[in-house]
Coordinates of C-alpha atoms in Angstrom, one line a residue:
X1 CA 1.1 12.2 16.5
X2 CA 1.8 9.8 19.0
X3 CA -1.2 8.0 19.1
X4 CA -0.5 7.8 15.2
X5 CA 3.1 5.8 16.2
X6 CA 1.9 3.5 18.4
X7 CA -0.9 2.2 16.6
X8 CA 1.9 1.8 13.4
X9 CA 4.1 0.5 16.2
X10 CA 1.6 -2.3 17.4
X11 CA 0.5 -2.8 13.7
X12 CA 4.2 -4.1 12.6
X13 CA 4.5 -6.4 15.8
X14 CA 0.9 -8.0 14.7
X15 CA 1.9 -8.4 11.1
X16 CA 5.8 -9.3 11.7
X17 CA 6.4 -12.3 14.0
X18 CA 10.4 -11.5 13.9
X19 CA 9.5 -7.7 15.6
X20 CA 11.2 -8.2 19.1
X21 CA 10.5 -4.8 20.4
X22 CA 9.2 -1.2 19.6
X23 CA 12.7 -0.2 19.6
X24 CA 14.0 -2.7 17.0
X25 CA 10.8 -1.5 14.7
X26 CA 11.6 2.3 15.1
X27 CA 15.4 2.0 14.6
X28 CA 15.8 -1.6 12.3
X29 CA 12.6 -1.4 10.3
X30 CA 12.9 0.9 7.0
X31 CA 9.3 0.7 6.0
X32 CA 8.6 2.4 9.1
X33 CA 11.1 5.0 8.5
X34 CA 9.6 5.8 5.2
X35 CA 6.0 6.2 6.6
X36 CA 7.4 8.9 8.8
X37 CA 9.5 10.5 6.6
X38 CA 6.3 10.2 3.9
X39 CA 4.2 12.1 6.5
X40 CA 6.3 15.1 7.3
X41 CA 6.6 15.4 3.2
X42 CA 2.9 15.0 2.3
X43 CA 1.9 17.2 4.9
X44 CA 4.4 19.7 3.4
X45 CA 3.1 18.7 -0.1
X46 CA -0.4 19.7 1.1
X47 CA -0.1 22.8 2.0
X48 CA 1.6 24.1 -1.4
X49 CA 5.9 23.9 -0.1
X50 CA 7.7 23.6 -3.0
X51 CA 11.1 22.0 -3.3
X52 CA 11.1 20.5 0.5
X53 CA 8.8 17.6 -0.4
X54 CA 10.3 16.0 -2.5
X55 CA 13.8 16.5 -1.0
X56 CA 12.4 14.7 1.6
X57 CA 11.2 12.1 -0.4
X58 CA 14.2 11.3 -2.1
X59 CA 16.4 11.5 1.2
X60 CA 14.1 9.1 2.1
X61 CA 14.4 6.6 -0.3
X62 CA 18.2 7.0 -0.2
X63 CA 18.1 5.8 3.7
X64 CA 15.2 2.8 2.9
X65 CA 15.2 2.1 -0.8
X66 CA 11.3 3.0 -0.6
X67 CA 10.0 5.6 -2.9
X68 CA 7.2 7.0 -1.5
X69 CA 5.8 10.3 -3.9
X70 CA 5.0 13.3 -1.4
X71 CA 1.3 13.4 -2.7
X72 CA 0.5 9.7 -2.2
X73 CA -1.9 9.3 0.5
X74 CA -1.1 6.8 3.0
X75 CA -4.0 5.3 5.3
X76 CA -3.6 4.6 9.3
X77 CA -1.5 1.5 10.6
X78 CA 0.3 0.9 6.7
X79 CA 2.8 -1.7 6.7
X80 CA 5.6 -1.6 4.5
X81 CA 7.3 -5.3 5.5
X82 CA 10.6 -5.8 3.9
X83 CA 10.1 -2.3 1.8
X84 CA 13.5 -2.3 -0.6
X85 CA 12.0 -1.6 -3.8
X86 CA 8.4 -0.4 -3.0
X87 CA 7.7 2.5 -5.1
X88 CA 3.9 4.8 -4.3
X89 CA 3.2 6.8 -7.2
X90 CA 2.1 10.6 -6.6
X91 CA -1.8 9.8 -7.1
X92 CA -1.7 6.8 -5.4
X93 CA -4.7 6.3 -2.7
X94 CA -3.4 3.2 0.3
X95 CA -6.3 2.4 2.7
X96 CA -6.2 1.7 6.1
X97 CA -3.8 -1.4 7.4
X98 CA -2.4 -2.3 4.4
X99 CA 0.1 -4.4 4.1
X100 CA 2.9 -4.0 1.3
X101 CA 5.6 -6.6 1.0
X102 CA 9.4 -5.7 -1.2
X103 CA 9.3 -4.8 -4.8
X104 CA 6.0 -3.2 -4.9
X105 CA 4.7 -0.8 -7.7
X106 CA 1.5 1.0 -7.4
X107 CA 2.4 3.0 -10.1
X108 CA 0.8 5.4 -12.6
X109 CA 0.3 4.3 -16.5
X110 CA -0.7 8.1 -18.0
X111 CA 1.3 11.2 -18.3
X112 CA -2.1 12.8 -17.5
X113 CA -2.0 15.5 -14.7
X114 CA -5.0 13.8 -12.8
X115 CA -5.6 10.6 -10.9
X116 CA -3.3 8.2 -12.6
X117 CA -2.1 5.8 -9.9
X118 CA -4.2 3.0 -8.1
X119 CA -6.3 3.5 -4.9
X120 CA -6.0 0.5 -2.4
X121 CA -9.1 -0.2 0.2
X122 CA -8.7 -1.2 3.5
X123 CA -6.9 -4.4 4.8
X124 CA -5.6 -4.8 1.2
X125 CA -2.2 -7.3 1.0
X126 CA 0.3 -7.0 -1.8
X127 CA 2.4 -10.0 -2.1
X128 CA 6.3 -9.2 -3.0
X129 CA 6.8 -7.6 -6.5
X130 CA 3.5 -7.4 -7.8
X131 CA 3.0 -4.2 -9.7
X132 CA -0.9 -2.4 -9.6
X133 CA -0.8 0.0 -12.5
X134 CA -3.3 2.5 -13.4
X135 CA -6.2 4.6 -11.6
X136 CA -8.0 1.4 -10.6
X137 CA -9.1 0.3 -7.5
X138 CA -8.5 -2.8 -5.4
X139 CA -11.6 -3.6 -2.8
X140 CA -11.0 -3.7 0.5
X141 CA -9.8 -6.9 2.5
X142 CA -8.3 -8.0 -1.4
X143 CA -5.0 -10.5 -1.7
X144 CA -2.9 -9.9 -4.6
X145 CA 0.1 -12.5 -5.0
X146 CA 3.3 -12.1 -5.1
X147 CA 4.6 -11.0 -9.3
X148 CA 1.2 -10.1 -10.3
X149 CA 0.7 -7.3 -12.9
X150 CA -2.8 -5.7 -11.9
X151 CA -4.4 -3.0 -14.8
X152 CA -8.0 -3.3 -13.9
X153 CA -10.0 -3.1 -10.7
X154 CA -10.8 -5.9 -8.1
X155 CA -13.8 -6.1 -5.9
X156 CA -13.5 -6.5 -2.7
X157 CA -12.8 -9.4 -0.5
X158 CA -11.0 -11.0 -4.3
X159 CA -7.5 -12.7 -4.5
X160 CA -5.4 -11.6 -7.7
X161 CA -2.9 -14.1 -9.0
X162 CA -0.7 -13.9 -12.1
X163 CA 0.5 -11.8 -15.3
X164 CA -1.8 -10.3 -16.3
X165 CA -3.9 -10.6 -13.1
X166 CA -6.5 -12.6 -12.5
X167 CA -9.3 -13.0 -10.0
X168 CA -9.0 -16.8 -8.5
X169 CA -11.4 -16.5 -5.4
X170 CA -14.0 -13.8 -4.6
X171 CA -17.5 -13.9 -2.4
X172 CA -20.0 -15.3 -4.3
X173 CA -23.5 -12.9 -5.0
X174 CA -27.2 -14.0 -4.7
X175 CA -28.1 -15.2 -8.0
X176 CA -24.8 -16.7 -9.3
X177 CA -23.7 -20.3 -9.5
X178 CA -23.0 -22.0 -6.5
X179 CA -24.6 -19.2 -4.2
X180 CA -26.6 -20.4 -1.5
X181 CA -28.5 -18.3 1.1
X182 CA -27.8 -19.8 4.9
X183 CA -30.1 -17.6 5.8
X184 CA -33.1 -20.1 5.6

């Protein structure tokens, strides 16, 4: 456990050059406070506690202002960087350091019981207010901007821009226009 807060502790210093110390994060910083709060209430979640969960949950977002559902799943070294607003449905999958800016949805768009909310890779950035809708799933090291409305899956390595999203830059593959193999 922590192990677990001091790699979240060094992740916000990296990702936030206005971090001063370990002690401003832990006692200033509410995405940071949500995270810990979100893991004492998903592990409850887990193991079938009713009630307790989500109480959590909401005291939670009370004291932030981020909504974090009890049976998201939250990846190692998350960072939730100026987090009013951010709202992580209950299906919702958030790789490994991630970085989520204000005003964020990742949010469901089914009243099925199953897998309804998106699933993030690893060293995925959200830009401020963009909203990723649905059981898709954005590729690892992926940029989506800031107001972007996201309903279908990104590969990796893509940036996402715009309403409805759009993919504006992504690795090229062997075969398509303007690939060429360096490999020669």
């Amino acid at each position: 456990m922590l192990s677990a807060l001091h790699q979240l502790l060094r992740a916000y210093q990296k990702n936030d050059p206005a971090a001063r110390s370990w002690a401003e994060i832990l006692f200033l910083y509410p995405g940071i406070k949500a995270i810990a709060f979100h893991r004492v209430a998903h592990a409850l979640h887990v193991v079938g506690i009713p009630f307790l969960p989500r109480f959590l949950s909401e005291l939670s977002r009370w004291l932030t202002g981020i909504e974090i559902h009890p049976g998201a799943t939250l990846g190692a070294e998350l960072v939730i960087d100026h987090g009013m607003g951010v709202v992580i449905g209950e299906t919702a999958i958030v790789g490994n350091q991630v970085l989520i800016y204000h005003g964020v949805t990742l949010g469901g768009t089914s009243l099925a019981a199953g897998k309804r909310h998106p699933t993030l890779g690893d060293r995925v950035i959200v830009g401020s207010g963009a909203k990723i809708l649905g059981n898709i799933t954005i590729g690892d090291e992926s940029r989506i901007g800031s107001n972007s409305v996201v309903t279908h899956s990104v590969p990796a390595s893509s940036t996402v821009v715009g309403i409805p999203g759009r993919i504006v830059a992504r690795p090229i593959s062997a075969g398509e226009p303007g690939y060429f193999d360096y490999s020669v």
